[in-house]
Amino acid sequence: MRHFAIGAGLVAALAQPLAAHHSFAAEFDANKPVRLTGNVTKLEWANPHIWVYLDVKDDQGRVQAWQCEGGPPNTLTRNGWTKDSLKIGDVILIDGVLAKDGSKTCNARLVKLPDGRSVFAGSSGGDNPPAVKQ
């Protein structure tokens, strides 16, 4: 009985971190590309994924708050950027795919930094979603 309790405890402990990390396909639609240009309002540079928050103007000029998930900080650093690459107020462009829930959320594939460099954002959905229609 004691071995069963220890085993059950281990299963529960290991299952929690797995539940915290999500599946790309469960949250995002790779067939719904989006291109966003806006001002950075916040950056969360932490594992398991970074989040970039930005204000984007819609077609009527109204500001909408968006949040975009990137890859792990280590992946992004290997791709040429750091937490200091973005500052509050910077205007950036993000290519990504929309969240399935209809929120103003995307999974970022490519980010055009303020210095003009375009860097891979570490998207968990791969680096080749459909192109954004211009």
Short mmCIF file of N, CA, C and O in Angstrom, two decimals:
data_model
loop_
_atom_site.label_atom_id
_atom_site.label_comp_id
_atom_site.label_asym_id
_atom_site.label_seq_id
_atom_site.Cartn_x
_atom_site.Cartn_y
_atom_site.Cartn_z
N MET A 1 0.82 -1.19 0.00
CA MET A 1 0.00 0.00 0.00
C MET A 1 0.87 1.26 0.00
O MET A 1 0.54 2.23 -0.63
N ARG A 2 1.99 1.19 0.75
CA ARG A 2 2.87 2.34 0.82
C ARG A 2 3.45 2.67 -0.55
O ARG A 2 3.57 3.82 -0.93
N HIS A 3 3.81 1.64 -1.33
CA HIS A 3 4.37 1.86 -2.66
C HIS A 3 3.34 2.49 -3.59
O HIS A 3 3.67 3.33 -4.42
N PHE A 4 2.09 2.10 -3.43
CA PHE A 4 1.01 2.68 -4.23
C PHE A 4 0.88 4.17 -3.94
O PHE A 4 0.77 4.99 -4.84
N ALA A 5 0.93 4.55 -2.66
CA ALA A 5 0.80 5.96 -2.27
C ALA A 5 1.96 6.78 -2.81
O ALA A 5 1.77 7.89 -3.30
N ILE A 6 3.17 6.22 -2.74
CA ILE A 6 4.34 6.93 -3.28
C ILE A 6 4.20 7.08 -4.79
O ILE A 6 4.43 8.16 -5.34
N GLY A 7 3.80 6.01 -5.47
CA GLY A 7 3.61 6.06 -6.92
C GLY A 7 2.55 7.07 -7.32
O GLY A 7 2.73 7.85 -8.26
N ALA A 8 1.44 7.09 -6.61
CA ALA A 8 0.37 8.05 -6.91
C ALA A 8 0.84 9.47 -6.69
O ALA A 8 0.52 10.38 -7.46
N GLY A 9 1.64 9.68 -5.65
CA GLY A 9 2.18 11.01 -5.39
C GLY A 9 3.11 11.47 -6.49
O GLY A 9 3.08 12.63 -6.91
N LEU A 10 3.94 10.57 -6.97
CA LEU A 10 4.85 10.91 -8.07
C LEU A 10 4.08 11.25 -9.35
O LEU A 10 4.42 12.21 -10.03
N VAL A 11 3.08 10.47 -9.65
CA VAL A 11 2.27 10.74 -10.85
C VAL A 11 1.63 12.12 -10.74
O VAL A 11 1.65 12.91 -11.68
N ALA A 12 1.07 12.44 -9.60
CA ALA A 12 0.43 13.75 -9.41
C ALA A 12 1.44 14.88 -9.53
O ALA A 12 1.18 15.91 -10.15
N ALA A 13 2.62 14.69 -8.95
CA ALA A 13 3.65 15.73 -9.01
C ALA A 13 4.15 15.95 -10.42
O ALA A 13 4.41 17.08 -10.84
N LEU A 14 4.28 14.88 -11.18
CA LEU A 14 4.77 15.02 -12.56
C LEU A 14 3.70 15.54 -13.50
O LEU A 14 4.00 16.19 -14.49
N ALA A 15 2.46 15.30 -13.21
CA ALA A 15 1.37 15.72 -14.10
C ALA A 15 1.14 17.22 -14.05
O ALA A 15 0.77 17.83 -15.04
N GLN A 16 1.39 17.86 -12.93
CA GLN A 16 1.15 19.29 -12.80
C GLN A 16 1.96 20.12 -13.78
O GLN A 16 1.41 20.95 -14.47
N PRO A 17 3.28 19.94 -13.88
CA PRO A 17 4.03 20.74 -14.85
C PRO A 17 3.59 20.48 -16.29
O PRO A 17 3.59 21.38 -17.11
N LEU A 18 3.19 19.26 -16.59
CA LEU A 18 2.73 18.98 -17.94
C LEU A 18 1.46 19.73 -18.25
O LEU A 18 1.25 20.21 -19.36
N ALA A 19 0.57 19.85 -17.30
CA ALA A 19 -0.68 20.57 -17.51
C ALA A 19 -0.43 22.06 -17.69
O ALA A 19 -1.18 22.74 -18.37
N ALA A 20 0.61 22.58 -17.06
CA ALA A 20 0.90 24.01 -17.16
C ALA A 20 1.39 24.39 -18.55
O ALA A 20 1.22 25.50 -18.99
N HIS A 21 1.99 23.47 -19.27
CA HIS A 21 2.47 23.74 -20.62
C HIS A 21 1.41 23.27 -21.61
O HIS A 21 0.94 22.16 -21.53
N HIS A 22 1.05 24.12 -22.52
CA HIS A 22 -0.07 23.83 -23.40
C HIS A 22 0.39 23.32 -24.76
O HIS A 22 1.53 23.48 -25.16
N SER A 23 -0.55 22.76 -25.47
CA SER A 23 -0.31 22.32 -26.84
C SER A 23 -0.62 23.48 -27.78
O SER A 23 -1.65 24.14 -27.65
N PHE A 24 0.29 23.73 -28.74
CA PHE A 24 0.05 24.78 -29.73
C PHE A 24 -1.30 24.58 -30.41
O PHE A 24 -2.12 25.48 -30.51
N ALA A 25 -1.56 23.37 -30.90
CA ALA A 25 -2.79 23.08 -31.65
C ALA A 25 -4.04 23.24 -30.80
O ALA A 25 -5.11 23.53 -31.33
N ALA A 26 -3.93 23.11 -29.49
CA ALA A 26 -5.09 23.28 -28.62
C ALA A 26 -5.48 24.75 -28.49
O ALA A 26 -6.65 25.07 -28.31
N GLU A 27 -4.51 25.65 -28.59
CA GLU A 27 -4.77 27.07 -28.37
C GLU A 27 -4.77 27.94 -29.61
O GLU A 27 -5.44 28.96 -29.64
N PHE A 28 -3.99 27.57 -30.64
CA PHE A 28 -3.81 28.45 -31.78
C PHE A 28 -4.21 27.77 -33.08
O PHE A 28 -4.13 26.55 -33.20
N ASP A 29 -4.64 28.58 -34.06
CA ASP A 29 -5.06 28.06 -35.36
C ASP A 29 -4.00 28.42 -36.40
O ASP A 29 -3.92 29.57 -36.85
N ALA A 30 -3.19 27.45 -36.79
CA ALA A 30 -2.10 27.68 -37.74
C ALA A 30 -2.60 28.16 -39.09
O ALA A 30 -1.83 28.69 -39.89
N ASN A 31 -3.89 28.03 -39.36
CA ASN A 31 -4.46 28.47 -40.63
C ASN A 31 -5.03 29.88 -40.57
O ASN A 31 -5.69 30.33 -41.51
N LYS A 32 -4.80 30.58 -39.45
CA LYS A 32 -5.29 31.96 -39.31
C LYS A 32 -4.13 32.89 -38.98
O LYS A 32 -3.94 33.31 -37.84
N PRO A 33 -3.35 33.24 -40.01
CA PRO A 33 -2.22 34.13 -39.78
C PRO A 33 -2.68 35.56 -39.47
O PRO A 33 -3.77 35.98 -39.89
N VAL A 34 -1.85 36.27 -38.74
CA VAL A 34 -2.15 37.65 -38.39
C VAL A 34 -0.85 38.45 -38.44
O VAL A 34 0.22 37.92 -38.15
N ARG A 35 -0.95 39.71 -38.84
CA ARG A 35 0.17 40.64 -38.80
C ARG A 35 -0.26 41.82 -37.95
O ARG A 35 -1.27 42.46 -38.23
N LEU A 36 0.52 42.10 -36.91
CA LEU A 36 0.20 43.18 -35.98
C LEU A 36 1.32 44.18 -35.95
O LEU A 36 2.50 43.81 -35.90
N THR A 37 0.99 45.46 -35.97
CA THR A 37 1.96 46.52 -35.77
C THR A 37 1.43 47.36 -34.62
O THR A 37 0.28 47.79 -34.63
N GLY A 38 2.26 47.55 -33.61
CA GLY A 38 1.81 48.33 -32.46
C GLY A 38 2.94 48.69 -31.53
O GLY A 38 4.11 48.36 -31.77
N ASN A 39 2.56 49.38 -30.46
CA ASN A 39 3.50 49.83 -29.45
C ASN A 39 3.56 48.82 -28.31
O ASN A 39 2.52 48.42 -27.78
N VAL A 40 4.78 48.45 -27.93
CA VAL A 40 4.98 47.52 -26.81
C VAL A 40 4.51 48.20 -25.53
O VAL A 40 4.89 49.33 -25.23
N THR A 41 3.66 47.49 -24.77
CA THR A 41 3.19 48.02 -23.48
C THR A 41 3.78 47.24 -22.31
O THR A 41 3.83 47.75 -21.19
N LYS A 42 4.21 45.99 -22.57
CA LYS A 42 4.75 45.14 -21.50
C LYS A 42 5.49 43.98 -22.12
O LYS A 42 5.13 43.52 -23.20
N LEU A 43 6.49 43.48 -21.43
CA LEU A 43 7.23 42.29 -21.86
C LEU A 43 7.44 41.39 -20.65
O LEU A 43 7.93 41.85 -19.62
N GLU A 44 7.03 40.14 -20.77
CA GLU A 44 7.28 39.15 -19.73
C GLU A 44 8.31 38.16 -20.29
O GLU A 44 7.98 37.36 -21.16
N TRP A 45 9.53 38.26 -19.81
CA TRP A 45 10.65 37.45 -20.29
C TRP A 45 10.90 36.35 -19.27
O TRP A 45 11.69 36.49 -18.35
N ALA A 46 10.16 35.24 -19.40
CA ALA A 46 10.27 34.15 -18.42
C ALA A 46 9.88 32.84 -19.08
O ALA A 46 9.16 32.82 -20.09
N ASN A 47 10.35 31.74 -18.50
CA ASN A 47 9.96 30.41 -18.98
C ASN A 47 8.54 30.10 -18.56
O ASN A 47 8.09 30.60 -17.54
N PRO A 48 7.77 29.32 -19.29
CA PRO A 48 8.22 28.55 -20.45
C PRO A 48 8.17 29.33 -21.76
O PRO A 48 8.76 28.91 -22.74
N HIS A 49 7.46 30.49 -21.80
CA HIS A 49 7.34 31.30 -23.02
C HIS A 49 7.37 32.76 -22.61
O HIS A 49 6.84 33.13 -21.58
N ILE A 50 7.93 33.60 -23.49
CA ILE A 50 7.81 35.04 -23.25
C ILE A 50 6.44 35.49 -23.73
O ILE A 50 5.79 34.82 -24.55
N TRP A 51 6.00 36.63 -23.24
CA TRP A 51 4.78 37.28 -23.71
C TRP A 51 5.11 38.73 -24.02
O TRP A 51 5.76 39.41 -23.21
N VAL A 52 4.67 39.18 -25.19
CA VAL A 52 4.81 40.57 -25.60
C VAL A 52 3.40 41.15 -25.67
O VAL A 52 2.52 40.58 -26.32
N TYR A 53 3.20 42.25 -24.99
CA TYR A 53 1.90 42.92 -24.99
C TYR A 53 2.05 44.20 -25.80
O TYR A 53 3.04 44.93 -25.66
N LEU A 54 1.08 44.47 -26.66
CA LEU A 54 1.16 45.67 -27.47
C LEU A 54 -0.21 46.25 -27.75
O LEU A 54 -1.22 45.55 -27.73
N ASP A 55 -0.22 47.57 -27.97
CA ASP A 55 -1.43 48.28 -28.38
C ASP A 55 -1.41 48.41 -29.89
O ASP A 55 -0.44 48.92 -30.46
N VAL A 56 -2.47 47.92 -30.52
CA VAL A 56 -2.59 47.89 -31.98
C VAL A 56 -3.84 48.67 -32.37
O VAL A 56 -4.91 48.46 -31.79
N LYS A 57 -3.72 49.55 -33.35
CA LYS A 57 -4.89 50.29 -33.84
C LYS A 57 -5.63 49.44 -34.86
O LYS A 57 -5.01 48.88 -35.78
N ASP A 58 -6.96 49.35 -34.71
CA ASP A 58 -7.77 48.62 -35.68
C ASP A 58 -8.05 49.52 -36.89
O ASP A 58 -7.55 50.65 -36.96
N ASP A 59 -8.84 49.03 -37.83
CA ASP A 59 -9.12 49.78 -39.06
C ASP A 59 -9.84 51.09 -38.81
O ASP A 59 -9.79 52.01 -39.63
N GLN A 60 -10.52 51.22 -37.68
CA GLN A 60 -11.22 52.46 -37.33
C GLN A 60 -10.37 53.38 -36.44
O GLN A 60 -10.84 54.42 -36.00
N GLY A 61 -9.13 52.98 -36.17
CA GLY A 61 -8.24 53.80 -35.37
C GLY A 61 -8.37 53.58 -33.87
O GLY A 61 -7.73 54.28 -33.09
N ARG A 62 -9.19 52.62 -33.46
CA ARG A 62 -9.34 52.32 -32.04
C ARG A 62 -8.18 51.44 -31.58
O ARG A 62 -7.79 50.51 -32.29
N VAL A 63 -7.68 51.72 -30.39
CA VAL A 63 -6.56 50.95 -29.85
C VAL A 63 -7.09 49.67 -29.20
O VAL A 63 -8.04 49.70 -28.43
N GLN A 64 -6.46 48.55 -29.57
CA GLN A 64 -6.80 47.26 -29.01
C GLN A 64 -5.57 46.67 -28.34
O GLN A 64 -4.48 46.71 -28.91
N ALA A 65 -5.75 46.13 -27.15
CA ALA A 65 -4.65 45.50 -26.42
C ALA A 65 -4.51 44.05 -26.89
O ALA A 65 -5.46 43.28 -26.85
N TRP A 66 -3.32 43.69 -27.35
CA TRP A 66 -3.01 42.34 -27.81
C TRP A 66 -1.93 41.73 -26.92
O TRP A 66 -1.12 42.45 -26.34
N GLN A 67 -1.91 40.41 -26.88
CA GLN A 67 -0.84 39.67 -26.21
C GLN A 67 -0.35 38.59 -27.16
O GLN A 67 -1.14 37.92 -27.81
N CYS A 68 0.97 38.48 -27.27
CA CYS A 68 1.56 37.53 -28.20
C CYS A 68 2.58 36.66 -27.48
O CYS A 68 3.49 37.17 -26.84
N GLU A 69 2.39 35.37 -27.63
CA GLU A 69 3.28 34.40 -27.02
C GLU A 69 4.47 34.14 -27.93
O GLU A 69 4.32 33.96 -29.14
N GLY A 70 5.66 34.14 -27.36
CA GLY A 70 6.86 33.77 -28.09
C GLY A 70 7.42 32.48 -27.52
O GLY A 70 6.78 31.80 -26.73
N GLY A 71 8.62 32.17 -27.92
CA GLY A 71 9.26 30.95 -27.44
C GLY A 71 9.93 31.14 -26.10
O GLY A 71 9.82 32.19 -25.47
N PRO A 72 10.66 30.13 -25.66
CA PRO A 72 11.41 30.23 -24.42
C PRO A 72 12.54 31.25 -24.55
O PRO A 72 13.12 31.41 -25.63
N PRO A 73 12.88 31.94 -23.46
CA PRO A 73 13.96 32.94 -23.52
C PRO A 73 15.25 32.40 -24.11
O PRO A 73 15.91 33.09 -24.89
N ASN A 74 15.63 31.17 -23.78
CA ASN A 74 16.88 30.60 -24.29
C ASN A 74 16.85 30.49 -25.82
O ASN A 74 17.82 30.81 -26.50
N THR A 75 15.73 30.06 -26.36
CA THR A 75 15.58 29.96 -27.82
C THR A 75 15.69 31.34 -28.46
O THR A 75 16.36 31.51 -29.48
N LEU A 76 15.05 32.32 -27.86
CA LEU A 76 15.08 33.68 -28.42
C LEU A 76 16.48 34.26 -28.38
O LEU A 76 16.92 34.92 -29.33
N THR A 77 17.20 34.02 -27.30
CA THR A 77 18.57 34.50 -27.19
C THR A 77 19.43 33.90 -28.30
O THR A 77 20.22 34.60 -28.94
N ARG A 78 19.24 32.62 -28.56
CA ARG A 78 19.99 31.97 -29.65
C ARG A 78 19.60 32.54 -31.01
O ARG A 78 20.36 32.43 -31.97
N ASN A 79 18.41 33.13 -31.11
CA ASN A 79 17.95 33.71 -32.37
C ASN A 79 18.25 35.21 -32.47
O ASN A 79 17.74 35.87 -33.37
N GLY A 80 19.03 35.74 -31.55
CA GLY A 80 19.53 37.10 -31.72
C GLY A 80 18.85 38.19 -30.93
O GLY A 80 19.10 39.36 -31.18
N TRP A 81 18.00 37.83 -29.96
CA TRP A 81 17.45 38.92 -29.18
C TRP A 81 17.38 38.57 -27.71
O TRP A 81 17.52 37.42 -27.32
N THR A 82 17.22 39.62 -26.89
CA THR A 82 17.20 39.48 -25.44
C THR A 82 16.03 40.29 -24.90
O THR A 82 15.34 40.99 -25.65
N LYS A 83 15.87 40.22 -23.59
CA LYS A 83 14.80 41.01 -22.97
C LYS A 83 15.01 42.51 -23.17
O LYS A 83 14.07 43.29 -23.10
N ASP A 84 16.23 42.91 -23.47
CA ASP A 84 16.52 44.32 -23.70
C ASP A 84 16.30 44.75 -25.15
O ASP A 84 16.46 45.92 -25.49
N SER A 85 15.94 43.80 -26.02
CA SER A 85 15.69 44.13 -27.43
C SER A 85 14.42 44.94 -27.61
O SER A 85 14.27 45.65 -28.61
N LEU A 86 13.49 44.83 -26.66
CA LEU A 86 12.23 45.56 -26.72
C LEU A 86 12.09 46.45 -25.49
O LEU A 86 12.39 46.04 -24.38
N LYS A 87 11.63 47.66 -25.73
CA LYS A 87 11.37 48.61 -24.65
C LYS A 87 9.91 49.06 -24.74
O LYS A 87 9.32 49.06 -25.82
N ILE A 88 9.36 49.44 -23.61
CA ILE A 88 8.00 49.97 -23.58
C ILE A 88 7.93 51.16 -24.54
O ILE A 88 8.79 52.04 -24.52
N GLY A 89 6.92 51.15 -25.40
CA GLY A 89 6.75 52.23 -26.38
C GLY A 89 7.31 51.93 -27.75
O GLY A 89 6.96 52.60 -28.73
N ASP A 90 8.21 50.94 -27.85
CA ASP A 90 8.75 50.57 -29.16
C ASP A 90 7.64 50.15 -30.10
O ASP A 90 6.70 49.46 -29.71
N VAL A 91 7.76 50.55 -31.37
CA VAL A 91 6.81 50.09 -32.39
C VAL A 91 7.43 48.87 -33.05
O VAL A 91 8.58 48.93 -33.54
N ILE A 92 6.69 47.76 -33.03
CA ILE A 92 7.18 46.51 -33.61
C ILE A 92 6.10 45.92 -34.52
O ILE A 92 4.93 46.30 -34.47
N LEU A 93 6.53 44.97 -35.34
CA LEU A 93 5.63 44.21 -36.20
C LEU A 93 5.75 42.74 -35.79
O LEU A 93 6.87 42.26 -35.59
N ILE A 94 4.62 42.08 -35.63
CA ILE A 94 4.61 40.66 -35.29
C ILE A 94 3.79 39.91 -36.33
O ILE A 94 2.66 40.28 -36.62
N ASP A 95 4.39 38.86 -36.90
CA ASP A 95 3.66 37.90 -37.73
C ASP A 95 3.44 36.67 -36.86
O ASP A 95 4.38 36.17 -36.24
N GLY A 96 2.22 36.19 -36.83
CA GLY A 96 1.92 35.02 -36.03
C GLY A 96 0.60 34.40 -36.46
O GLY A 96 0.14 34.62 -37.58
N VAL A 97 0.03 33.63 -35.56
CA VAL A 97 -1.28 33.02 -35.81
C VAL A 97 -2.20 33.30 -34.63
O VAL A 97 -1.76 33.41 -33.49
N LEU A 98 -3.49 33.38 -34.94
CA LEU A 98 -4.50 33.75 -33.95
C LEU A 98 -4.83 32.61 -32.99
O LEU A 98 -4.76 31.43 -33.34
N ALA A 99 -5.26 33.02 -31.80
CA ALA A 99 -5.77 32.06 -30.82
C ALA A 99 -7.14 31.57 -31.28
O ALA A 99 -7.90 32.30 -31.93
N LYS A 100 -7.45 30.33 -30.96
CA LYS A 100 -8.74 29.74 -31.34
C LYS A 100 -9.91 30.34 -30.56
O LYS A 100 -11.05 30.29 -31.02
N ASP A 101 -9.65 30.91 -29.38
CA ASP A 101 -10.74 31.39 -28.53
C ASP A 101 -11.28 32.76 -28.94
O ASP A 101 -12.19 33.28 -28.30
N GLY A 102 -10.73 33.37 -29.98
CA GLY A 102 -11.23 34.65 -30.46
C GLY A 102 -10.69 35.86 -29.70
O GLY A 102 -11.06 36.99 -29.99
N SER A 103 -9.83 35.63 -28.73
CA SER A 103 -9.26 36.74 -27.97
C SER A 103 -8.18 37.45 -28.80
O SER A 103 -7.78 36.97 -29.86
N LYS A 104 -7.75 38.57 -28.31
CA LYS A 104 -6.67 39.33 -28.96
C LYS A 104 -5.33 38.73 -28.53
O LYS A 104 -4.50 39.35 -27.88
N THR A 105 -5.15 37.45 -28.91
CA THR A 105 -3.96 36.68 -28.55
C THR A 105 -3.41 36.02 -29.79
O THR A 105 -4.17 35.53 -30.63
N CYS A 106 -2.08 36.03 -29.92
CA CYS A 106 -1.47 35.33 -31.04
C CYS A 106 -0.23 34.59 -30.57
O CYS A 106 0.32 34.88 -29.51
N ASN A 107 0.18 33.65 -31.38
CA ASN A 107 1.45 32.96 -31.19
C ASN A 107 2.38 33.57 -32.22
O ASN A 107 2.14 33.47 -33.42
N ALA A 108 3.42 34.24 -31.75
CA ALA A 108 4.33 34.97 -32.64
C ALA A 108 5.28 34.03 -33.37
O ALA A 108 5.82 33.10 -32.78
N ARG A 109 5.47 34.26 -34.66
CA ARG A 109 6.41 33.52 -35.48
C ARG A 109 7.63 34.37 -35.78
O ARG A 109 8.76 33.92 -35.70
N LEU A 110 7.41 35.62 -36.13
CA LEU A 110 8.48 36.53 -36.53
C LEU A 110 8.21 37.90 -35.92
O LEU A 110 7.07 38.36 -35.91
N VAL A 111 9.25 38.53 -35.41
CA VAL A 111 9.13 39.87 -34.84
C VAL A 111 10.13 40.77 -35.54
O VAL A 111 11.31 40.43 -35.67
N LYS A 112 9.64 41.90 -36.02
CA LYS A 112 10.53 42.91 -36.58
C LYS A 112 10.84 43.89 -35.45
O LYS A 112 9.96 44.60 -34.97
N LEU A 113 12.09 43.86 -35.02
CA LEU A 113 12.53 44.67 -33.89
C LEU A 113 12.67 46.14 -34.30
O LEU A 113 12.77 46.46 -35.49
N PRO A 114 12.70 47.04 -33.32
CA PRO A 114 12.83 48.47 -33.63
C PRO A 114 14.08 48.82 -34.43
O PRO A 114 14.07 49.80 -35.17
N ASP A 115 15.14 48.01 -34.32
CA ASP A 115 16.36 48.31 -35.08
C ASP A 115 16.27 47.82 -36.53
O ASP A 115 17.23 47.92 -37.28
N GLY A 116 15.11 47.26 -36.91
CA GLY A 116 14.90 46.82 -38.29
C GLY A 116 15.15 45.35 -38.54
O GLY A 116 14.80 44.82 -39.58
N ARG A 117 15.80 44.66 -37.57
CA ARG A 117 16.04 43.22 -37.73
C ARG A 117 14.74 42.44 -37.56
O ARG A 117 13.94 42.76 -36.70
N SER A 118 14.57 41.44 -38.38
CA SER A 118 13.46 40.50 -38.21
C SER A 118 14.04 39.24 -37.60
O SER A 118 14.99 38.67 -38.13
N VAL A 119 13.46 38.82 -36.48
CA VAL A 119 13.97 37.65 -35.77
C VAL A 119 12.87 36.63 -35.54
O VAL A 119 11.70 36.97 -35.35
N PHE A 120 13.25 35.36 -35.60
CA PHE A 120 12.33 34.26 -35.31
C PHE A 120 11.91 34.39 -33.85
O PHE A 120 12.72 34.64 -32.98
N ALA A 121 10.63 34.21 -33.60
CA ALA A 121 10.10 34.42 -32.26
C ALA A 121 9.99 33.13 -31.45
O ALA A 121 9.47 33.14 -30.35
N GLY A 122 10.44 32.01 -32.01
CA GLY A 122 10.42 30.77 -31.25
C GLY A 122 9.06 30.14 -31.14
O GLY A 122 8.78 29.42 -30.21
N SER A 123 8.19 30.42 -32.09
CA SER A 123 6.83 29.89 -32.06
C SER A 123 6.83 28.38 -31.90
O SER A 123 7.56 27.67 -32.56
N SER A 124 5.97 27.90 -31.01
CA SER A 124 5.85 26.46 -30.82
C SER A 124 5.11 25.80 -31.96
O SER A 124 5.06 24.59 -32.05
N GLY A 125 4.57 26.61 -32.87
CA GLY A 125 3.84 26.06 -34.02
C GLY A 125 4.71 25.87 -35.24
O GLY A 125 4.21 25.57 -36.31
N GLY A 126 5.99 26.05 -35.10
CA GLY A 126 6.87 25.93 -36.26
C GLY A 126 7.10 27.28 -36.89
O GLY A 126 6.49 28.26 -36.52
N ASP A 127 7.97 27.32 -37.86
CA ASP A 127 8.30 28.63 -38.44
C ASP A 127 7.73 28.83 -39.83
O ASP A 127 8.14 29.74 -40.53
N ASN A 128 6.78 28.02 -40.24
CA ASN A 128 6.22 28.18 -41.58
C ASN A 128 4.70 28.17 -41.62
O ASN A 128 4.10 27.45 -42.40
N PRO A 129 4.00 29.00 -40.81
CA PRO A 129 2.56 29.06 -40.98
C PRO A 129 2.24 29.77 -42.28
O PRO A 129 3.13 30.36 -42.90
N PRO A 130 0.97 29.75 -42.71
CA PRO A 130 0.62 30.44 -43.95
C PRO A 130 1.00 31.90 -43.90
O PRO A 130 0.98 32.52 -42.85
N ALA A 131 1.35 32.45 -45.04
CA ALA A 131 1.73 33.86 -45.11
C ALA A 131 0.53 34.75 -44.86
O ALA A 131 -0.61 34.40 -45.18
N VAL A 132 0.78 35.91 -44.27
CA VAL A 132 -0.26 36.89 -44.03
C VAL A 132 -0.61 37.55 -45.35
O VAL A 132 0.28 38.00 -46.08
N LYS A 133 -1.90 37.63 -45.67
CA LYS A 133 -2.33 38.29 -46.90
C LYS A 133 -2.25 39.79 -46.69
O LYS A 133 -2.72 40.32 -45.72
N GLN A 134 -1.60 40.46 -47.62
CA GLN A 134 -1.39 41.91 -47.51
C GLN A 134 -2.53 42.67 -48.15
O GLN A 134 -3.08 42.35 -49.10
#
